[in-house]
Amino acid sequence: IGAILSGYLASFFNLLATNAAWAPAVIIGGLLPVMVMFGLHNAVAPLGIMQMSQLGFDSIFGPGALVSNIAQGVASLVVAFRTKDKKLRQIATAGGITGLMGITEPALYGVNLPKKYPLIAAMIGGASGGLYAGLTNTHRFATGSSGLPAVLLYIGDDTLKYLVNILIALVISAVVTAVLTVVLSFRFEKIGRAHV
């Protein structure tokens, strides 16, 4: 089933890249955690590499994956800041740091998915950053990790505009995620306002 869905997903993203170039960054920015859970990201990531081999840049997978991973890391770090549970704080801090470096599974499976509200906040934050990246046609010029060190992959074409745009997209993603995670924590966590 996964292989069949992956084929359709690849065709869908190719269609989007041709007809609505801004859309892949939004979709991947928002839905990458769900795609990772089902292994569907493995169908989309190669499209970015194919685009890079043909056009010299990747706007299909890279920008959306980067903003999504930063959002996952930020959501986990906010949980670490907000929780009273010492064990959860340790897990969320470590997961948040690795998420910012591009490895989101500890944050996703250890904190954000079990708690649900950080995952929702991260998906909205990732889609928000992805929207900016998509609308500004931000793309990367090399493949690599989708964490903070990857911002250097956005330097190319004798301009820094893609680097500046991905940094703005990351700030949007981080701020939206952090604000939503804090706001939702008041509803879903047993924490008094005095502990903010």
PDB file of C-alpha atoms in Angstrom:
ATOM      1  CA  ILE A   1       0.000   0.000   0.000  1.00  0.00           C
ATOM      2  CA  GLY A   2       2.849   2.342   0.903  1.00  0.00           C
ATOM      3  CA  ALA A   3       4.561   1.760  -2.455  1.00  0.00           C
ATOM      4  CA  ILE A   4       1.329   2.464  -4.356  1.00  0.00           C
ATOM      5  CA  LEU A   5       0.639   5.614  -2.322  1.00  0.00           C
ATOM      6  CA  SER A   6       4.245   6.730  -2.794  1.00  0.00           C
ATOM      7  CA  GLY A   7       3.866   6.527  -6.562  1.00  0.00           C
ATOM      8  CA  TYR A   8       0.734   8.662  -6.532  1.00  0.00           C
ATOM      9  CA  LEU A   9       2.362  11.077  -4.107  1.00  0.00           C
ATOM     10  CA  ALA A  10       5.396  11.492  -6.351  1.00  0.00           C
ATOM     11  CA  SER A  11       3.152  12.229  -9.350  1.00  0.00           C
ATOM     12  CA  PHE A  12       1.150  14.716  -7.290  1.00  0.00           C
ATOM     13  CA  PHE A  13       4.252  16.639  -6.181  1.00  0.00           C
ATOM     14  CA  ASN A  14       5.647  16.682  -9.723  1.00  0.00           C
ATOM     15  CA  LEU A  15       2.357  18.196 -10.898  1.00  0.00           C
ATOM     16  CA  LEU A  16       2.476  20.797  -8.130  1.00  0.00           C
ATOM     17  CA  ALA A  17       6.099  21.707  -8.864  1.00  0.00           C
ATOM     18  CA  THR A  18       5.100  22.446 -12.451  1.00  0.00           C
ATOM     19  CA  ASN A  19       1.780  24.234 -11.897  1.00  0.00           C
ATOM     20  CA  ALA A  20       1.914  25.681  -8.367  1.00  0.00           C
ATOM     21  CA  ALA A  21       5.580  25.988  -7.410  1.00  0.00           C
ATOM     22  CA  TRP A  22       4.773  27.492  -4.000  1.00  0.00           C
ATOM     23  CA  ALA A  23       2.603  24.559  -2.877  1.00  0.00           C
ATOM     24  CA  PRO A  24       5.159  21.774  -2.191  1.00  0.00           C
ATOM     25  CA  ALA A  25       6.915  23.802   0.535  1.00  0.00           C
ATOM     26  CA  VAL A  26       3.578  24.447   2.258  1.00  0.00           C
ATOM     27  CA  ILE A  27       2.420  20.826   2.075  1.00  0.00           C
ATOM     28  CA  ILE A  28       5.731  19.339   3.140  1.00  0.00           C
ATOM     29  CA  GLY A  29       6.207  22.029   5.794  1.00  0.00           C
ATOM     30  CA  GLY A  30       2.855  21.124   7.312  1.00  0.00           C
ATOM     31  CA  LEU A  31       2.527  17.408   6.651  1.00  0.00           C
ATOM     32  CA  LEU A  32       6.097  16.063   6.833  1.00  0.00           C
ATOM     33  CA  PRO A  33       5.601  14.608  10.353  1.00  0.00           C
ATOM     34  CA  VAL A  34       2.624  12.568   9.127  1.00  0.00           C
ATOM     35  CA  MET A  35       4.546  11.562   6.002  1.00  0.00           C
ATOM     36  CA  VAL A  36       7.451  10.410   8.190  1.00  0.00           C
ATOM     37  CA  MET A  37       5.106   8.317  10.349  1.00  0.00           C
ATOM     38  CA  PHE A  38       3.906   6.426   7.275  1.00  0.00           C
ATOM     39  CA  GLY A  39       7.230   6.426   5.402  1.00  0.00           C
ATOM     40  CA  LEU A  40       5.775   8.489   2.561  1.00  0.00           C
ATOM     41  CA  HIS A  41       8.538  11.105   2.774  1.00  0.00           C
ATOM     42  CA  ASN A  42      10.770   8.568   1.023  1.00  0.00           C
ATOM     43  CA  ALA A  43       8.678   9.068  -2.122  1.00  0.00           C
ATOM     44  CA  VAL A  44       9.026  12.859  -2.141  1.00  0.00           C
ATOM     45  CA  ALA A  45      12.656  13.370  -1.094  1.00  0.00           C
ATOM     46  CA  PRO A  46      14.054  11.861  -4.337  1.00  0.00           C
ATOM     47  CA  LEU A  47      11.965  14.347  -6.351  1.00  0.00           C
ATOM     48  CA  GLY A  48      14.043  17.160  -4.880  1.00  0.00           C
ATOM     49  CA  ILE A  49      17.235  15.394  -5.905  1.00  0.00           C
ATOM     50  CA  MET A  50      15.850  14.815  -9.419  1.00  0.00           C
ATOM     51  CA  GLN A  51      14.883  18.471  -9.687  1.00  0.00           C
ATOM     52  CA  MET A  52      18.379  19.434  -8.554  1.00  0.00           C
ATOM     53  CA  SER A  53      20.004  17.237 -11.204  1.00  0.00           C
ATOM     54  CA  GLN A  54      17.809  18.774 -13.919  1.00  0.00           C
ATOM     55  CA  LEU A  55      17.592  22.429 -12.836  1.00  0.00           C
ATOM     56  CA  GLY A  56      20.446  22.860 -10.368  1.00  0.00           C
ATOM     57  CA  PHE A  57      18.196  23.476  -7.362  1.00  0.00           C
ATOM     58  CA  ASP A  58      15.538  21.807  -5.197  1.00  0.00           C
ATOM     59  CA  SER A  59      12.345  23.622  -4.290  1.00  0.00           C
ATOM     60  CA  ILE A  60      10.163  20.516  -3.928  1.00  0.00           C
ATOM     61  CA  PHE A  61      11.464  18.906  -0.726  1.00  0.00           C
ATOM     62  CA  GLY A  62      14.293  20.903   0.886  1.00  0.00           C
ATOM     63  CA  PRO A  63      12.582  24.114   2.053  1.00  0.00           C
ATOM     64  CA  GLY A  64       9.486  22.363   3.418  1.00  0.00           C
ATOM     65  CA  ALA A  65      11.533  19.707   5.199  1.00  0.00           C
ATOM     66  CA  LEU A  66      13.769  22.312   6.812  1.00  0.00           C
ATOM     67  CA  VAL A  67      10.956  24.490   8.192  1.00  0.00           C
ATOM     68  CA  SER A  68       9.073  21.390   9.340  1.00  0.00           C
ATOM     69  CA  ASN A  69      12.068  19.999  11.230  1.00  0.00           C
ATOM     70  CA  ILE A  70      12.729  23.333  12.928  1.00  0.00           C
ATOM     71  CA  ALA A  71       9.062  23.508  13.940  1.00  0.00           C
ATOM     72  CA  GLN A  72       9.249  20.009  15.457  1.00  0.00           C
ATOM     73  CA  GLY A  73      12.358  20.942  17.423  1.00  0.00           C
ATOM     74  CA  VAL A  74      10.867  24.220  18.668  1.00  0.00           C
ATOM     75  CA  ALA A  75       7.617  22.533  19.762  1.00  0.00           C
ATOM     76  CA  SER A  76       9.585  19.966  21.754  1.00  0.00           C
ATOM     77  CA  LEU A  77      11.714  22.669  23.389  1.00  0.00           C
ATOM     78  CA  VAL A  78       8.603  24.625  24.382  1.00  0.00           C
ATOM     79  CA  VAL A  79       7.204  21.483  26.015  1.00  0.00           C
ATOM     80  CA  ALA A  80      10.510  21.116  27.888  1.00  0.00           C
ATOM     81  CA  PHE A  81      10.160  24.702  29.100  1.00  0.00           C
ATOM     82  CA  ARG A  82       6.499  24.335  30.082  1.00  0.00           C
ATOM     83  CA  THR A  83       6.347  20.896  31.731  1.00  0.00           C
ATOM     84  CA  LYS A  84       6.844  20.108  35.419  1.00  0.00           C
ATOM     85  CA  ASP A  85       7.735  16.483  34.659  1.00  0.00           C
ATOM     86  CA  LYS A  86      11.551  16.209  34.942  1.00  0.00           C
ATOM     87  CA  LYS A  87      11.819  13.071  32.815  1.00  0.00           C
ATOM     88  CA  LEU A  88       9.695  14.609  30.051  1.00  0.00           C
ATOM     89  CA  ARG A  89      11.776  17.794  30.268  1.00  0.00           C
ATOM     90  CA  GLN A  90      14.945  15.791  29.593  1.00  0.00           C
ATOM     91  CA  ILE A  91      13.398  13.923  26.668  1.00  0.00           C
ATOM     92  CA  ALA A  92      11.868  17.096  25.217  1.00  0.00           C
ATOM     93  CA  THR A  93      15.103  19.084  25.549  1.00  0.00           C
ATOM     94  CA  ALA A  94      17.216  16.402  23.862  1.00  0.00           C
ATOM     95  CA  GLY A  95      14.555  15.809  21.197  1.00  0.00           C
ATOM     96  CA  GLY A  96      14.225  19.528  20.552  1.00  0.00           C
ATOM     97  CA  ILE A  97      17.961  19.989  20.062  1.00  0.00           C
ATOM     98  CA  THR A  98      18.254  17.028  17.693  1.00  0.00           C
ATOM     99  CA  GLY A  99      15.140  18.281  15.874  1.00  0.00           C
ATOM    100  CA  LEU A 100      16.821  21.615  15.251  1.00  0.00           C
ATOM    101  CA  MET A 101      19.755  19.688  13.804  1.00  0.00           C
ATOM    102  CA  GLY A 102      17.454  17.799  11.410  1.00  0.00           C
ATOM    103  CA  ILE A 103      16.649  14.553  13.241  1.00  0.00           C
ATOM    104  CA  THR A 104      13.055  14.820  14.414  1.00  0.00           C
ATOM    105  CA  GLU A 105      12.151  11.252  15.400  1.00  0.00           C
ATOM    106  CA  PRO A 106      13.015  11.708  19.129  1.00  0.00           C
ATOM    107  CA  ALA A 107      10.896  14.873  19.320  1.00  0.00           C
ATOM    108  CA  LEU A 108       8.133  13.460  17.136  1.00  0.00           C
ATOM    109  CA  TYR A 109       7.725  10.053  18.786  1.00  0.00           C
ATOM    110  CA  GLY A 110       8.915  10.950  22.283  1.00  0.00           C
ATOM    111  CA  VAL A 111       7.072  14.235  22.854  1.00  0.00           C
ATOM    112  CA  ASN A 112       5.014  15.815  20.085  1.00  0.00           C
ATOM    113  CA  LEU A 113       2.945  12.835  18.931  1.00  0.00           C
ATOM    114  CA  PRO A 114       2.129  11.496  22.418  1.00  0.00           C
ATOM    115  CA  LYS A 115       1.082  14.970  23.611  1.00  0.00           C
ATOM    116  CA  LYS A 116      -0.652  15.822  20.298  1.00  0.00           C
ATOM    117  CA  TYR A 117      -0.879  19.611  20.795  1.00  0.00           C
ATOM    118  CA  PRO A 118       2.846  20.233  20.096  1.00  0.00           C
ATOM    119  CA  LEU A 119       2.502  18.199  16.893  1.00  0.00           C
ATOM    120  CA  ILE A 120      -0.469  20.294  15.769  1.00  0.00           C
ATOM    121  CA  ALA A 121       1.405  23.509  16.606  1.00  0.00           C
ATOM    122  CA  ALA A 122       4.499  22.292  14.731  1.00  0.00           C
ATOM    123  CA  MET A 123       2.473  21.338  11.658  1.00  0.00           C
ATOM    124  CA  ILE A 124       0.829  24.782  11.534  1.00  0.00           C
ATOM    125  CA  GLY A 125       4.185  26.471  12.129  1.00  0.00           C
ATOM    126  CA  GLY A 126       5.872  24.355   9.456  1.00  0.00           C
ATOM    127  CA  ALA A 127       3.133  25.152   6.940  1.00  0.00           C
ATOM    128  CA  SER A 128       3.445  28.873   7.759  1.00  0.00           C
ATOM    129  CA  GLY A 129       7.192  28.887   7.166  1.00  0.00           C
ATOM    130  CA  GLY A 130       6.683  26.718   4.093  1.00  0.00           C
ATOM    131  CA  LEU A 131       4.178  29.217   2.700  1.00  0.00           C
ATOM    132  CA  TYR A 132       6.735  32.008   2.910  1.00  0.00           C
ATOM    133  CA  ALA A 133       9.462  29.803   1.401  1.00  0.00           C
ATOM    134  CA  GLY A 134       7.129  28.728  -1.396  1.00  0.00           C
ATOM    135  CA  LEU A 135       5.870  32.201  -2.227  1.00  0.00           C
ATOM    136  CA  THR A 136       9.441  33.549  -2.380  1.00  0.00           C
ATOM    137  CA  ASN A 137      10.527  30.583  -4.563  1.00  0.00           C
ATOM    138  CA  THR A 138      13.209  29.644  -2.048  1.00  0.00           C
ATOM    139  CA  HIS A 139      15.352  26.704  -3.052  1.00  0.00           C
ATOM    140  CA  ARG A 140      18.517  24.905  -2.055  1.00  0.00           C
ATOM    141  CA  PHE A 141      21.508  24.197  -4.247  1.00  0.00           C
ATOM    142  CA  ALA A 142      22.874  21.035  -2.595  1.00  0.00           C
ATOM    143  CA  THR A 143      21.524  18.111  -0.611  1.00  0.00           C
ATOM    144  CA  GLY A 144      22.193  17.508   3.041  1.00  0.00           C
ATOM    145  CA  SER A 145      20.606  17.368   6.456  1.00  0.00           C
ATOM    146  CA  SER A 146      17.398  19.345   6.982  1.00  0.00           C
ATOM    147  CA  GLY A 147      18.491  21.089  10.180  1.00  0.00           C
ATOM    148  CA  LEU A 148      20.009  24.457  11.066  1.00  0.00           C
ATOM    149  CA  PRO A 149      23.371  23.698   9.394  1.00  0.00           C
ATOM    150  CA  ALA A 150      21.438  23.239   6.119  1.00  0.00           C
ATOM    151  CA  VAL A 151      20.846  26.974   5.757  1.00  0.00           C
ATOM    152  CA  LEU A 152      24.218  27.108   3.994  1.00  0.00           C
ATOM    153  CA  LEU A 153      22.756  24.935   1.217  1.00  0.00           C
ATOM    154  CA  TYR A 154      20.635  27.950   0.210  1.00  0.00           C
ATOM    155  CA  ILE A 155      23.618  30.002  -0.961  1.00  0.00           C
ATOM    156  CA  GLY A 156      23.872  29.955  -4.748  1.00  0.00           C
ATOM    157  CA  ASP A 157      23.245  31.715  -8.073  1.00  0.00           C
ATOM    158  CA  ASP A 158      25.646  34.486  -6.964  1.00  0.00           C
ATOM    159  CA  THR A 159      23.062  35.839  -4.528  1.00  0.00           C
ATOM    160  CA  LEU A 160      22.176  35.558  -0.843  1.00  0.00           C
ATOM    161  CA  LYS A 161      18.439  36.078  -1.400  1.00  0.00           C
ATOM    162  CA  TYR A 162      17.642  32.380  -0.974  1.00  0.00           C
ATOM    163  CA  LEU A 163      19.629  32.272   2.272  1.00  0.00           C
ATOM    164  CA  VAL A 164      17.805  35.347   3.576  1.00  0.00           C
ATOM    165  CA  ASN A 165      14.437  33.906   2.533  1.00  0.00           C
ATOM    166  CA  ILE A 166      15.028  30.538   4.214  1.00  0.00           C
ATOM    167  CA  LEU A 167      16.134  32.327   7.396  1.00  0.00           C
ATOM    168  CA  ILE A 168      12.917  34.389   7.355  1.00  0.00           C
ATOM    169  CA  ALA A 169      10.899  31.214   6.720  1.00  0.00           C
ATOM    170  CA  LEU A 170      12.622  29.544   9.693  1.00  0.00           C
ATOM    171  CA  VAL A 171      11.849  32.488  11.969  1.00  0.00           C
ATOM    172  CA  ILE A 172       8.189  32.428  10.879  1.00  0.00           C
ATOM    173  CA  SER A 173       8.028  28.679  11.468  1.00  0.00           C
ATOM    174  CA  ALA A 174       9.701  28.897  14.889  1.00  0.00           C
ATOM    175  CA  VAL A 175       7.644  31.847  16.140  1.00  0.00           C
ATOM    176  CA  VAL A 176       4.278  30.472  14.992  1.00  0.00           C
ATOM    177  CA  THR A 177       5.119  27.052  16.475  1.00  0.00           C
ATOM    178  CA  ALA A 178       6.346  28.476  19.790  1.00  0.00           C
ATOM    179  CA  VAL A 179       3.337  30.766  20.246  1.00  0.00           C
ATOM    180  CA  LEU A 180       0.829  28.038  19.365  1.00  0.00           C
ATOM    181  CA  THR A 181       2.558  25.474  21.596  1.00  0.00           C
ATOM    182  CA  VAL A 182       2.517  27.865  24.564  1.00  0.00           C
ATOM    183  CA  VAL A 183      -1.124  28.839  23.962  1.00  0.00           C
ATOM    184  CA  LEU A 184      -2.228  25.213  23.577  1.00  0.00           C
ATOM    185  CA  SER A 185      -0.223  24.170  26.643  1.00  0.00           C
ATOM    186  CA  PHE A 186      -2.515  26.258  28.840  1.00  0.00           C
ATOM    187  CA  ARG A 187      -5.393  24.076  27.718  1.00  0.00           C
ATOM    188  CA  PHE A 188      -3.703  20.668  27.647  1.00  0.00           C
ATOM    189  CA  GLU A 189      -1.052  20.836  30.385  1.00  0.00           C
ATOM    190  CA  LYS A 190      -1.689  20.943  34.114  1.00  0.00           C
ATOM    191  CA  ILE A 191       0.455  24.032  34.679  1.00  0.00           C
ATOM    192  CA  GLY A 192      -0.393  27.247  36.413  1.00  0.00           C
ATOM    193  CA  ARG A 193       0.203  30.532  34.633  1.00  0.00           C
ATOM    194  CA  ALA A 194       2.829  31.396  37.235  1.00  0.00           C
ATOM    195  CA  HIS A 195       5.177  28.775  35.739  1.00  0.00           C
ATOM    196  CA  VAL A 196       5.424  30.423  32.315  1.00  0.00           C
TER     197      VAL A 196
END
